[in-house]
PDB file of C-alpha atoms in Angstrom:
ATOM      1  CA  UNK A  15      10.094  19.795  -9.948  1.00 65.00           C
ATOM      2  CA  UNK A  16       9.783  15.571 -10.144  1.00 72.00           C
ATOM      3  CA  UNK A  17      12.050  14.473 -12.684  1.00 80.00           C
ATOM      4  CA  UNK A  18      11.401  10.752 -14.099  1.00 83.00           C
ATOM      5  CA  UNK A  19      14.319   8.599 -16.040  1.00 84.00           C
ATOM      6  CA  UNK A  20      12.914   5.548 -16.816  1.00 84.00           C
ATOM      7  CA  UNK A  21      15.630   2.801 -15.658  1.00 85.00           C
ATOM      8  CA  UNK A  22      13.992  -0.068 -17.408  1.00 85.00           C
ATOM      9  CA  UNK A  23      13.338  -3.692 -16.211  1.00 90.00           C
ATOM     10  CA  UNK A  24      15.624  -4.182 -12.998  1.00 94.00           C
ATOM     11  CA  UNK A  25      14.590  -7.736 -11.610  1.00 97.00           C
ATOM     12  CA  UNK A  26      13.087 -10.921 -13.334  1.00 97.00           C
ATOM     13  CA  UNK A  27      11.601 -13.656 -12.252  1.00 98.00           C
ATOM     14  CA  UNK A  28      13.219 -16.824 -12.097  1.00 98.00           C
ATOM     15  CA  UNK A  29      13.091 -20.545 -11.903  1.00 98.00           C
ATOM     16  CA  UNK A  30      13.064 -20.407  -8.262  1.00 99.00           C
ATOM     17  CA  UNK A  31       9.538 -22.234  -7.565  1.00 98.00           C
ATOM     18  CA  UNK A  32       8.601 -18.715  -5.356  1.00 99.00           C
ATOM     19  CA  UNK A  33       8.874 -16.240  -8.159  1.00 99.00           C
ATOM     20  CA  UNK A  34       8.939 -18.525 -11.277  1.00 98.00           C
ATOM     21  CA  UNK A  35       5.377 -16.670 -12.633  1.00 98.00           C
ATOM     22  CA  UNK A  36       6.291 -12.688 -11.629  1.00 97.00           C
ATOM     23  CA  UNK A  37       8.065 -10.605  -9.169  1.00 98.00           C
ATOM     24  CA  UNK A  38       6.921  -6.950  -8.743  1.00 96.00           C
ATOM     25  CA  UNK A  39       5.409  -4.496  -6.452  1.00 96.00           C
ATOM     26  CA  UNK A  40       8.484  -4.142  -4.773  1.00 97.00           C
ATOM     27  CA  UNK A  41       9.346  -1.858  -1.426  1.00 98.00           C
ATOM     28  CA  UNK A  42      12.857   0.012  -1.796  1.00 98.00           C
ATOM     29  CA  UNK A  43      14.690   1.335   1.360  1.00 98.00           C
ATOM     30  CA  UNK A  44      18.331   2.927   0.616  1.00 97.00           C
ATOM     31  CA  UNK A  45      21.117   2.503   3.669  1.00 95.00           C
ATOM     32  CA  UNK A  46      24.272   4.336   3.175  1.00 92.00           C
ATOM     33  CA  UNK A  47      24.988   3.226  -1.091  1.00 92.00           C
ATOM     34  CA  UNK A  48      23.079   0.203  -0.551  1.00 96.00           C
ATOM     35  CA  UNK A  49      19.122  -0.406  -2.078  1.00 98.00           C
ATOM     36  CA  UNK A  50      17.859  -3.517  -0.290  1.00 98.00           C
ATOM     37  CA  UNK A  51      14.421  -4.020  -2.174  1.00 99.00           C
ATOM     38  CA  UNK A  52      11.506  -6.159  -0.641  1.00 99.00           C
ATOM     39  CA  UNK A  53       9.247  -7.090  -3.719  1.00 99.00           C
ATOM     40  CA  UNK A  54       6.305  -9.418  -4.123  1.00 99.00           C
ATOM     41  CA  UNK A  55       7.189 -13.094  -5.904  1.00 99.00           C
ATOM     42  CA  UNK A  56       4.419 -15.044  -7.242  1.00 99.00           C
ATOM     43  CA  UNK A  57       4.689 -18.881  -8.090  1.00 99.00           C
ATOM     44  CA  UNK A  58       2.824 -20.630 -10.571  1.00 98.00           C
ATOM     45  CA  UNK A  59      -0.452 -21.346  -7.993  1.00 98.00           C
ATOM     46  CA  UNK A  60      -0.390 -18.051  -7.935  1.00 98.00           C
ATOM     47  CA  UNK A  61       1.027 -17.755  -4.042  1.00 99.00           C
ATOM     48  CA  UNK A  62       2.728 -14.433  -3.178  1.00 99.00           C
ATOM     49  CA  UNK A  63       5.794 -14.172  -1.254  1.00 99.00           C
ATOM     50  CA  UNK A  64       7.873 -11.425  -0.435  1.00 99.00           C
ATOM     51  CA  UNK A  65      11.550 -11.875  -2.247  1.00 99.00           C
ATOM     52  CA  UNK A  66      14.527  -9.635  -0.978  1.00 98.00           C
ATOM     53  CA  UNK A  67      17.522  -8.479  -3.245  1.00 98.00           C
ATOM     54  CA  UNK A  68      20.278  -5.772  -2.641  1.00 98.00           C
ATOM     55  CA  UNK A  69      21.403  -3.273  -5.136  1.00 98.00           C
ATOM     56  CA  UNK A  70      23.972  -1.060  -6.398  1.00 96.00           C
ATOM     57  CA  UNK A  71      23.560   1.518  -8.958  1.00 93.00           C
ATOM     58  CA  UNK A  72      20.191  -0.154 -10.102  1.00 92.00           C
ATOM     59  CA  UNK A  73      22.285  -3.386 -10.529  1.00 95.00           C
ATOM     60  CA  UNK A  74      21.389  -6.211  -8.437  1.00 97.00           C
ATOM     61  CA  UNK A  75      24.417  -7.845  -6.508  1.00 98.00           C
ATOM     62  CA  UNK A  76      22.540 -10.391  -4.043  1.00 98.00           C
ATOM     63  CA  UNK A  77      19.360 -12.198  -4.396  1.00 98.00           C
ATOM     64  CA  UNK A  78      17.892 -14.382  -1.485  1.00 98.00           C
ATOM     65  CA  UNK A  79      17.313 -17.848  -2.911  1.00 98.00           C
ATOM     66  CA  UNK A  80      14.305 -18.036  -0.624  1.00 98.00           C
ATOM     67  CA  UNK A  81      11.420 -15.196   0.693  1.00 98.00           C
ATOM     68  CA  UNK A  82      11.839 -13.826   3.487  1.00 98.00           C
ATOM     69  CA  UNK A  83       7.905 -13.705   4.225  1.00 98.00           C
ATOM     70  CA  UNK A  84       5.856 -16.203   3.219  1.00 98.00           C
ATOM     71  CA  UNK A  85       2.297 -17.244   4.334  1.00 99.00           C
ATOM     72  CA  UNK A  86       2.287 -19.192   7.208  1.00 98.00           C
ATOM     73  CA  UNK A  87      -0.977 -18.427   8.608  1.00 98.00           C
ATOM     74  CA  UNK A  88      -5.069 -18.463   7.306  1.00 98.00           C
ATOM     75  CA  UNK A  89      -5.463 -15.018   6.903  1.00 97.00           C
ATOM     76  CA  UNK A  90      -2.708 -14.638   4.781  1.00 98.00           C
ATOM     77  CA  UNK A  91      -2.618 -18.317   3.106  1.00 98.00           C
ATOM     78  CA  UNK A  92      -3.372 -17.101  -0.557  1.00 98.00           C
ATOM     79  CA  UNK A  93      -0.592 -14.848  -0.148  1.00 98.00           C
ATOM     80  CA  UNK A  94       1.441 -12.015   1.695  1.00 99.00           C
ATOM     81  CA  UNK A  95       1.732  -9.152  -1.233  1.00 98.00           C
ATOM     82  CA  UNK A  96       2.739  -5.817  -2.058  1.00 97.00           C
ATOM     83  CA  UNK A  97       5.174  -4.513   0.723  1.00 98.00           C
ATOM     84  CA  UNK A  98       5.999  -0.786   1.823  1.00 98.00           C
ATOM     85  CA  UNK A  99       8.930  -0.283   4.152  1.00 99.00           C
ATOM     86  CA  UNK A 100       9.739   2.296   6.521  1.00 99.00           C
ATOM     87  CA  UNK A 101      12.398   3.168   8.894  1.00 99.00           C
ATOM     88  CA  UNK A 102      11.481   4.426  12.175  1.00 98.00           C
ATOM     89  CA  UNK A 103      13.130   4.794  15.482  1.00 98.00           C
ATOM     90  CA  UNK A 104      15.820   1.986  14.803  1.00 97.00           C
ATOM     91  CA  UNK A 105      12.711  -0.478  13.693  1.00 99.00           C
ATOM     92  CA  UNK A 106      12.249  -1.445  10.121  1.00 99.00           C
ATOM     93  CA  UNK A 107       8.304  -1.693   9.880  1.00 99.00           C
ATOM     94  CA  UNK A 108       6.987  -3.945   6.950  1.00 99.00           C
ATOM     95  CA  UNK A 109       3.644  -3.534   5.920  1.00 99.00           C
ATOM     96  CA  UNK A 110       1.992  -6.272   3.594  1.00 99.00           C
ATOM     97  CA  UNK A 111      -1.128  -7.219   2.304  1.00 98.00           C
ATOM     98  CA  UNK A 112      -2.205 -10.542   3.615  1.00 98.00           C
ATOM     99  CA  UNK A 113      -5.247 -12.573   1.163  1.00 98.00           C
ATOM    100  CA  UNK A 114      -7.139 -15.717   2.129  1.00 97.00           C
ATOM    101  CA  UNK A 115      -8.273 -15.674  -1.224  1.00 94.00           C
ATOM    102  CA  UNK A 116     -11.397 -13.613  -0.313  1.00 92.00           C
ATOM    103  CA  UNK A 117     -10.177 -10.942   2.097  1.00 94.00           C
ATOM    104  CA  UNK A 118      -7.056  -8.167   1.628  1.00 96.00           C
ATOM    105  CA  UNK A 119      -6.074  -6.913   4.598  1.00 98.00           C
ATOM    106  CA  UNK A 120      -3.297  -4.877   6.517  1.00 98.00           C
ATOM    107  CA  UNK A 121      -0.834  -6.903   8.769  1.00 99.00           C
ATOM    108  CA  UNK A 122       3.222  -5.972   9.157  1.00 99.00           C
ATOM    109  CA  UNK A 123       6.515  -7.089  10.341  1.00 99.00           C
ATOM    110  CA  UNK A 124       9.314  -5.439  11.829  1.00 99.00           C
ATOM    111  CA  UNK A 125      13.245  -6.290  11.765  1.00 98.00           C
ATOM    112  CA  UNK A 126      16.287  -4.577  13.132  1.00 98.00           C
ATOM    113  CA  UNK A 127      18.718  -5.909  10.176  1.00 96.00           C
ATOM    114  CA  UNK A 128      16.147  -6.318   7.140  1.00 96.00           C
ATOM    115  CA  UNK A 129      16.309 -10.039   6.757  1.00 89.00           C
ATOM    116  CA  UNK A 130      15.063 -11.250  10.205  1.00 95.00           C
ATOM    117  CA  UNK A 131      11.490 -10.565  10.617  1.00 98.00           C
ATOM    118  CA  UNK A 132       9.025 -10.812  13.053  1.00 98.00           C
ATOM    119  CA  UNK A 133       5.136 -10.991  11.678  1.00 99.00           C
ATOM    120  CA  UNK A 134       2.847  -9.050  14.065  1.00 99.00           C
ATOM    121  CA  UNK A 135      -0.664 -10.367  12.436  1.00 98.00           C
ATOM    122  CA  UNK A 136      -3.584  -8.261  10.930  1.00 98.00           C
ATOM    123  CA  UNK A 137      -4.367  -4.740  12.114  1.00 98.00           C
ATOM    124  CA  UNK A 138      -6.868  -3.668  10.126  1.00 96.00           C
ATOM    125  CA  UNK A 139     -10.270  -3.878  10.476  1.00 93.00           C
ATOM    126  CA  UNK A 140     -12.109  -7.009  10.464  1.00 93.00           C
ATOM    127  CA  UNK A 141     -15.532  -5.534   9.874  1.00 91.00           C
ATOM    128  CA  UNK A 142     -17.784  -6.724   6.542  1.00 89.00           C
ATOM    129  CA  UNK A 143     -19.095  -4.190   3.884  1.00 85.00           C
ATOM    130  CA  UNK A 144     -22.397  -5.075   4.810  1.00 83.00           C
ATOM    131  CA  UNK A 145     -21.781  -3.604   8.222  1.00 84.00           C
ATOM    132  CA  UNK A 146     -19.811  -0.828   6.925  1.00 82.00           C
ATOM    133  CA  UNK A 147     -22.980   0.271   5.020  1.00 78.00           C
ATOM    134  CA  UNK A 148     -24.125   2.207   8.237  1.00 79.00           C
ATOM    135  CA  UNK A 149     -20.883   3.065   9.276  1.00 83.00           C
ATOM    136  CA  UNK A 150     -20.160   5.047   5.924  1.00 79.00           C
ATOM    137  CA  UNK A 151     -23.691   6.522   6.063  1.00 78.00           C
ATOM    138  CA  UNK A 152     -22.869   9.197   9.025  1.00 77.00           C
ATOM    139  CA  UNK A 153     -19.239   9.538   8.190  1.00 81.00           C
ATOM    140  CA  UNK A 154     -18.949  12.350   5.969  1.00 78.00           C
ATOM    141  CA  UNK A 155     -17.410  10.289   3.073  1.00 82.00           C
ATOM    142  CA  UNK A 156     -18.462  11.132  -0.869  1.00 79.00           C
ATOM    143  CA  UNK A 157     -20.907   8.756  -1.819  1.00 79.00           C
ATOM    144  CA  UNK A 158     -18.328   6.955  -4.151  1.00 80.00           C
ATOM    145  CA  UNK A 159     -17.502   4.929  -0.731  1.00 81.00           C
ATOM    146  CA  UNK A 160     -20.792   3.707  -0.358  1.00 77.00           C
ATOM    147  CA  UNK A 161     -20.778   2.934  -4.380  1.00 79.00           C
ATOM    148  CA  UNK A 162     -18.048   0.404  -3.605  1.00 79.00           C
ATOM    149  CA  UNK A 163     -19.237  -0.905  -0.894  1.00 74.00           C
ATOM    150  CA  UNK A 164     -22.533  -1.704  -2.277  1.00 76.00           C
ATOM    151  CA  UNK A 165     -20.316  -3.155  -5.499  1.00 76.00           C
ATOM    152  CA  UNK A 166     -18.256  -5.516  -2.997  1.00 74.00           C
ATOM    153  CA  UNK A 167     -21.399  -6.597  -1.065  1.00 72.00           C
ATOM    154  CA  UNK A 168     -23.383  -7.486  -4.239  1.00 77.00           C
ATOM    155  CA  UNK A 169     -20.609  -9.175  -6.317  1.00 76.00           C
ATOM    156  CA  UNK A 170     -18.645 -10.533  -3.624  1.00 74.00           C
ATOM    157  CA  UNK A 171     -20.799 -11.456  -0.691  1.00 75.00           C
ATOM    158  CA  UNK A 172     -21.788  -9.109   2.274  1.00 74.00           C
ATOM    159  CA  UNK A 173     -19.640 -11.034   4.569  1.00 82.00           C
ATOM    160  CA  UNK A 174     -16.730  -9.929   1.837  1.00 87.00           C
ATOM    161  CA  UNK A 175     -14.428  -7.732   4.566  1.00 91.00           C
ATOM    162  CA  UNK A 176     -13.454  -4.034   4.008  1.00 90.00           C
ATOM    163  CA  UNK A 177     -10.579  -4.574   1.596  1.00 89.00           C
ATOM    164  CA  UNK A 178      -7.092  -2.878   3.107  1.00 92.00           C
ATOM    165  CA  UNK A 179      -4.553  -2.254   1.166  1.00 91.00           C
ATOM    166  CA  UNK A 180      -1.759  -0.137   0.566  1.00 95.00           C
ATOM    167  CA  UNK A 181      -0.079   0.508   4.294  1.00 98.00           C
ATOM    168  CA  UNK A 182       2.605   2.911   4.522  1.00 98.00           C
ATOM    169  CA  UNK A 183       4.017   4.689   7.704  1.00 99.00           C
ATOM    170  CA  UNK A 184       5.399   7.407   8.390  1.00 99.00           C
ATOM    171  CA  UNK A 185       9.300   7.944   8.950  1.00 98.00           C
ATOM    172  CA  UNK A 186       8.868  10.047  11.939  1.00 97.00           C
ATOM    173  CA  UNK A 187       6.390  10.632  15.065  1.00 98.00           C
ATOM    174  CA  UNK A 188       3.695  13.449  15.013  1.00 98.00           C
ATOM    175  CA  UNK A 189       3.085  14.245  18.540  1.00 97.00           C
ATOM    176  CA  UNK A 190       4.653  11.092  20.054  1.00 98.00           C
ATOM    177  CA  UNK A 191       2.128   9.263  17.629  1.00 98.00           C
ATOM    178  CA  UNK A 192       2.777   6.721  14.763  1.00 99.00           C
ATOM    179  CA  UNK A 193       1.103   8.421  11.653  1.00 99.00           C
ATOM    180  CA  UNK A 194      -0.394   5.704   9.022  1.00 99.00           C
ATOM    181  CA  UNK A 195      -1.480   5.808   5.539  1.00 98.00           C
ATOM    182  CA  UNK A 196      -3.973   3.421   4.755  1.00 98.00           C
ATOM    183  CA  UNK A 197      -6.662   3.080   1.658  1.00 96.00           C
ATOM    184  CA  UNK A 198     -10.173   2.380   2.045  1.00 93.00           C
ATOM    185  CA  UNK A 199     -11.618   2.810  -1.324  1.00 91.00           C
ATOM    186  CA  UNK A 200     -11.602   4.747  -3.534  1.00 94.00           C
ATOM    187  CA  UNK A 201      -9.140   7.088  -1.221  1.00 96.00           C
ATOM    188  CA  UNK A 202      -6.431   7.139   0.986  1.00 98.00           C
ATOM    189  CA  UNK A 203      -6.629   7.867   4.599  1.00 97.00           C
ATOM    190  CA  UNK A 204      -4.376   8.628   7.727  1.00 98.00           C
ATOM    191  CA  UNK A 205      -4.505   6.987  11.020  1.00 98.00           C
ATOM    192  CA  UNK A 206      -2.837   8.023  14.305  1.00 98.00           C
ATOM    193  CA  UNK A 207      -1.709   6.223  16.858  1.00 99.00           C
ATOM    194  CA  UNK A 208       0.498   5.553  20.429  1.00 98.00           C
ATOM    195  CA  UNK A 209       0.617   1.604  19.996  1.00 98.00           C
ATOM    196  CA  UNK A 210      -0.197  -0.590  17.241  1.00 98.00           C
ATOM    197  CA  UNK A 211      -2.181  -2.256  20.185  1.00 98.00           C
ATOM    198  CA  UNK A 212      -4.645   0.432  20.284  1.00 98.00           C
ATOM    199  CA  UNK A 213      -5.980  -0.913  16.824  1.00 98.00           C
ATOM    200  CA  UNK A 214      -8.888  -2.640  17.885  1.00 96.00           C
ATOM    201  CA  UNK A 215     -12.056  -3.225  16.263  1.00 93.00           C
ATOM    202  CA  UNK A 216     -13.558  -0.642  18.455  1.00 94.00           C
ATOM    203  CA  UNK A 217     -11.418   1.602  17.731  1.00 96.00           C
ATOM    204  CA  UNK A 218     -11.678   1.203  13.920  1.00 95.00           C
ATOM    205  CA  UNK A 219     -15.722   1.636  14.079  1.00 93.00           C
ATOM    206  CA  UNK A 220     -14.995   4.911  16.201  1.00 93.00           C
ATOM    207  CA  UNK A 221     -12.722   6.058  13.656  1.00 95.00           C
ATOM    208  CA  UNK A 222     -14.735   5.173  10.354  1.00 93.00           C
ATOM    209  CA  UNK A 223     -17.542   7.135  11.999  1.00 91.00           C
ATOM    210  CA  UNK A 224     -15.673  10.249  11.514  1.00 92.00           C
ATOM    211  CA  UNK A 225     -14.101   8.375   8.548  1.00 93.00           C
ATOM    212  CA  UNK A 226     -14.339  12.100   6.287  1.00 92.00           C
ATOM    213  CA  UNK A 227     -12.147  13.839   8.801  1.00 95.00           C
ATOM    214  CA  UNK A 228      -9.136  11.744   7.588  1.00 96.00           C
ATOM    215  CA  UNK A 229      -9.471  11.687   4.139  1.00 96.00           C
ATOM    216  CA  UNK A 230      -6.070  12.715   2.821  1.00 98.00           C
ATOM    217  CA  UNK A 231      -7.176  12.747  -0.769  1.00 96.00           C
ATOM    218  CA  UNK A 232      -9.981  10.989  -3.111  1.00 96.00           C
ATOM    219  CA  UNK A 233      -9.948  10.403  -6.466  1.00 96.00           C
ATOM    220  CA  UNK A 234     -10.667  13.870  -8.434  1.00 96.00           C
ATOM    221  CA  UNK A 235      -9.258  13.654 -11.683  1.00 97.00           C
ATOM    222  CA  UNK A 236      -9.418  12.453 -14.770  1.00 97.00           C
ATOM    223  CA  UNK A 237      -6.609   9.933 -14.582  1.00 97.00           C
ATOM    224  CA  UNK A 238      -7.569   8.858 -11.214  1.00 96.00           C
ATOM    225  CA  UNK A 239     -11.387   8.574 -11.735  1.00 95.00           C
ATOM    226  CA  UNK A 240     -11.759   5.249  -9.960  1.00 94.00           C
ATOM    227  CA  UNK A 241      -9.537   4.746  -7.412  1.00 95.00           C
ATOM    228  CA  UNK A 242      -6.204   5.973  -5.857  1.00 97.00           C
ATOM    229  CA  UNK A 243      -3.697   4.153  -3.738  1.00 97.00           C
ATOM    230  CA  UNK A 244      -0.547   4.632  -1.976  1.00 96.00           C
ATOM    231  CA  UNK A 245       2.609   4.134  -3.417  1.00 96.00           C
ATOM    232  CA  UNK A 246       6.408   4.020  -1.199  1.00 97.00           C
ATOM    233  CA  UNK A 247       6.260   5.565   1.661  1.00 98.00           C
ATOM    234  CA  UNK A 248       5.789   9.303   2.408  1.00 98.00           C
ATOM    235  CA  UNK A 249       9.200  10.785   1.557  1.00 98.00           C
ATOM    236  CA  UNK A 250      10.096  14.302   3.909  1.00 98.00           C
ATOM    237  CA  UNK A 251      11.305  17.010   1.525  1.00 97.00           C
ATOM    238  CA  UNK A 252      12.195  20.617   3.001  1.00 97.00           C
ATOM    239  CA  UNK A 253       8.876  21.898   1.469  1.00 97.00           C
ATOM    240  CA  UNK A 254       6.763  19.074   2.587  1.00 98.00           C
ATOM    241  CA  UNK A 255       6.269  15.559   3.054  1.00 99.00           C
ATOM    242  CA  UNK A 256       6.137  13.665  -0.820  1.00 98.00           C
ATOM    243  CA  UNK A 257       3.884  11.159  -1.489  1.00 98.00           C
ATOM    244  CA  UNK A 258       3.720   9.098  -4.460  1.00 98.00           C
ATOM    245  CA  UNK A 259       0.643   7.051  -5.187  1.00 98.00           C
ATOM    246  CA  UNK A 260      -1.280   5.039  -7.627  1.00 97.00           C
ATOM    247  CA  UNK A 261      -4.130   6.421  -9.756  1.00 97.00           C
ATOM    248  CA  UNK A 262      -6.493   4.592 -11.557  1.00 96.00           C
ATOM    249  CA  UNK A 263      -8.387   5.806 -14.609  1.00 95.00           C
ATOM    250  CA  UNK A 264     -11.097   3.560 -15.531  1.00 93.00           C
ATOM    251  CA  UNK A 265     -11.572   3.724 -19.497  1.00 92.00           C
ATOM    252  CA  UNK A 266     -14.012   1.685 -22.400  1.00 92.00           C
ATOM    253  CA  UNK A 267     -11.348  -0.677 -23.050  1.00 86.00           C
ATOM    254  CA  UNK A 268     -10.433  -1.265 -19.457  1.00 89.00           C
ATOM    255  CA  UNK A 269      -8.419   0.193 -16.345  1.00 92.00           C
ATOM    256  CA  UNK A 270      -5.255   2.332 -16.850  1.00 93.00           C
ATOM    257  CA  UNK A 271      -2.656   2.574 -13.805  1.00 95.00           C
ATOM    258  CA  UNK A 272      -1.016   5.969 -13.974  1.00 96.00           C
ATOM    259  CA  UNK A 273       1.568   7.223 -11.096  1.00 96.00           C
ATOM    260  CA  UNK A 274       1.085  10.487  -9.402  1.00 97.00           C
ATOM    261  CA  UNK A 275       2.441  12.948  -6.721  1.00 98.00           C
ATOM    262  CA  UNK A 276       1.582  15.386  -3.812  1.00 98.00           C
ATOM    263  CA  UNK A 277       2.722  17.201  -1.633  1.00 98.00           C
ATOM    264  CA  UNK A 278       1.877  17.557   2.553  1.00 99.00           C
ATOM    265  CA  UNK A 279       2.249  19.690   5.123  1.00 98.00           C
ATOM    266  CA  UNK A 280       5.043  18.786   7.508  1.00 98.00           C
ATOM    267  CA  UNK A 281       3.598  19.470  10.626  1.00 97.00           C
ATOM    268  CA  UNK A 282       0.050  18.607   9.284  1.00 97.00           C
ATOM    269  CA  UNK A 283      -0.284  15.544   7.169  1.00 98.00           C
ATOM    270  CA  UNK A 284      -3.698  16.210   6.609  1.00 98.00           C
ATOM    271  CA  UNK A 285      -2.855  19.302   4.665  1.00 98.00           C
ATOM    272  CA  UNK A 286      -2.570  19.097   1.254  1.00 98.00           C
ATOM    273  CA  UNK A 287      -0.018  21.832  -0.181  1.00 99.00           C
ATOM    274  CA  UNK A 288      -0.394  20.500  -4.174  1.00 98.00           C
ATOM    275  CA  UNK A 289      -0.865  17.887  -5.988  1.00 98.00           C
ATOM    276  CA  UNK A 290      -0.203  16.695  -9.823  1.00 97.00           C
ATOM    277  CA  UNK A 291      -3.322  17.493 -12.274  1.00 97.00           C
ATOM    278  CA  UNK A 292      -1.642  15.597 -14.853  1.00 97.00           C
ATOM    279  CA  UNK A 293       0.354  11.665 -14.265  1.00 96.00           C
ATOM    280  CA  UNK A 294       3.875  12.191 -12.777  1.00 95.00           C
ATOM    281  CA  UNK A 295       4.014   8.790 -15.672  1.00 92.00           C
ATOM    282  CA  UNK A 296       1.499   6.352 -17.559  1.00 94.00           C
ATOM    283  CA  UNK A 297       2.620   2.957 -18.903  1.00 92.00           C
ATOM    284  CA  UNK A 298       3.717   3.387 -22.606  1.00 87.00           C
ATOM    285  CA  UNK A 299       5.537   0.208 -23.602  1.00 81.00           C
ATOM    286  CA  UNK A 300       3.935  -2.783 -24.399  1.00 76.00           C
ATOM    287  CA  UNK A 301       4.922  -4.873 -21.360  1.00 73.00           C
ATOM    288  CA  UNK A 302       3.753  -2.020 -19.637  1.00 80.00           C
ATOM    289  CA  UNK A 303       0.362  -2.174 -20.479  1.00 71.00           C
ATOM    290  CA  UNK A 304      -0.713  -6.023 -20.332  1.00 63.00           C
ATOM    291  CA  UNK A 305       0.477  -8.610 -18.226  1.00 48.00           C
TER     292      UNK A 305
END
């Protein structure tokens, strides 16, 4: 059974000029009694950054005066957002969404010591919805892909690319291979891989014809009837690997972000064991439900 205490508000933002508008988002790895939390800062142009803080006890006791990933490059010049860290093999991999203002997409970072990092660009795909269109149509998705990908290419442009979002990796190896969860919308996805170097764009348009085969779970009910996306990483339990995600109902009087949970196979990621019919939790407060 998932037990929720609600801890309240843990970080502000500041006056710092990288998080004086919002911080949140944030990624959370524990080592030994320490939480060192990555978590996305926003400035008043509305540039993300990714802030770093260590705590005790849910009580902050050091805050980095500066990020320690900003955008430095074109993809990613709008922002570097939303982090998920994972531990793996003596690596610390840190997956972010980089925005050029038009395009969200997948690129990461890895550090030994969790404040040096090293950025290792975009791997996700670079292909447009327009040319997804006949990708999707032999790839044994549910039509709601093709729904969004006709709403992207119509209100955004068909050059618009897919958007990525939501990286997470695995804390172990299946098969001497790298297992990631990714989102294309509305539903989250695995990936599986030797080397990050075998992402290619070829490779991506082999694997989004079989696109269905992957699908770890779409959105199916009623609290998640428009999209789903991951949340912290997948967490290995002795029944099966945990994953907590994002749901997104989609209501008259506008979208509702609800959390959720499920529960994996350990041996075979792509088999679901359960998952929640009702929210693990749904914002209640007022500050939970605007801004």
């Amino acid at each position: 059974m998932l037990k929720i205490k609600d801890e309240g508000i843990i970080l502000e933002k500041t006056n710092l000029e990288f998080e004086n508008k919002a911080v949140l988002n944030p990624a959370c790895i524990q080592v030994d009694d320490m939480t060192h939390m990555f978590y996305r800062a926003i400035n008043h142009n509305d540039i993300s950054s990714i802030g770093y803080c260590q705590l005790v006890d849910n009580k902050v006791v050091k805050r980095l005066k500066e990020p320690v990933l900003f955008p430095e490059y074109d993809y990613e010049e709008k922002g570097v957002e939303d982090p998920r860290i994972t531990l793996l093999e003596g690596t610390y991999y840190l997956f972010y969404t980089a925005y050029d203002g038009n395009n969200a997409l997948i690129a990461y970072a890895t550090s030994k010591d969790l404040i040096h990092f090293t950025k290792h660009g975009i791997i996700s795909p670079k292909i447009s919805y327009d040319k997804a269109e006949d990708i999707f149509r032999e790839s044994k998705v549910r039509e709601r892909y093709r729904m969004f990908e006709m709403f992207y290419k119509e209100v955004v442009g068909k050059d618009i690319l897919l958007f990525e979002k939501d990286a997470s990796l695995f804390p172990r190896k299946f098969g001497g291979k790298f297992v990631l969860l990714h989102r294309v919308l509305p539903g989250i996805q695995i990936i599986k891989f030797n080397d990050f170097s075998e992402l290619t764009e070829d490779r991506w348009r082999d694997y989004f014809k079989n696109l269905g085969d992957f699908v770890v779970f779409d959105p199916f009910y009623w609290f998640e009837n428009y999209k789903i996306g991951g949340g912290c990483p997948p967490i290995e339990t002795k029944d099966g690997w945990l994953i907590i995600y994002h749901a997104v109902e989609d209501t008259p009087l506008g979208k509702i972000y609800h959390a959720t949970a499920a529960l994996l196979d350990r041996k075979n990621p792509l088999r679901v064991l359960g998952r929640l019919t009702e929210p693990l939790f749904s914002p209640k407060a007022p500050w939970e439900k605007s801004g």
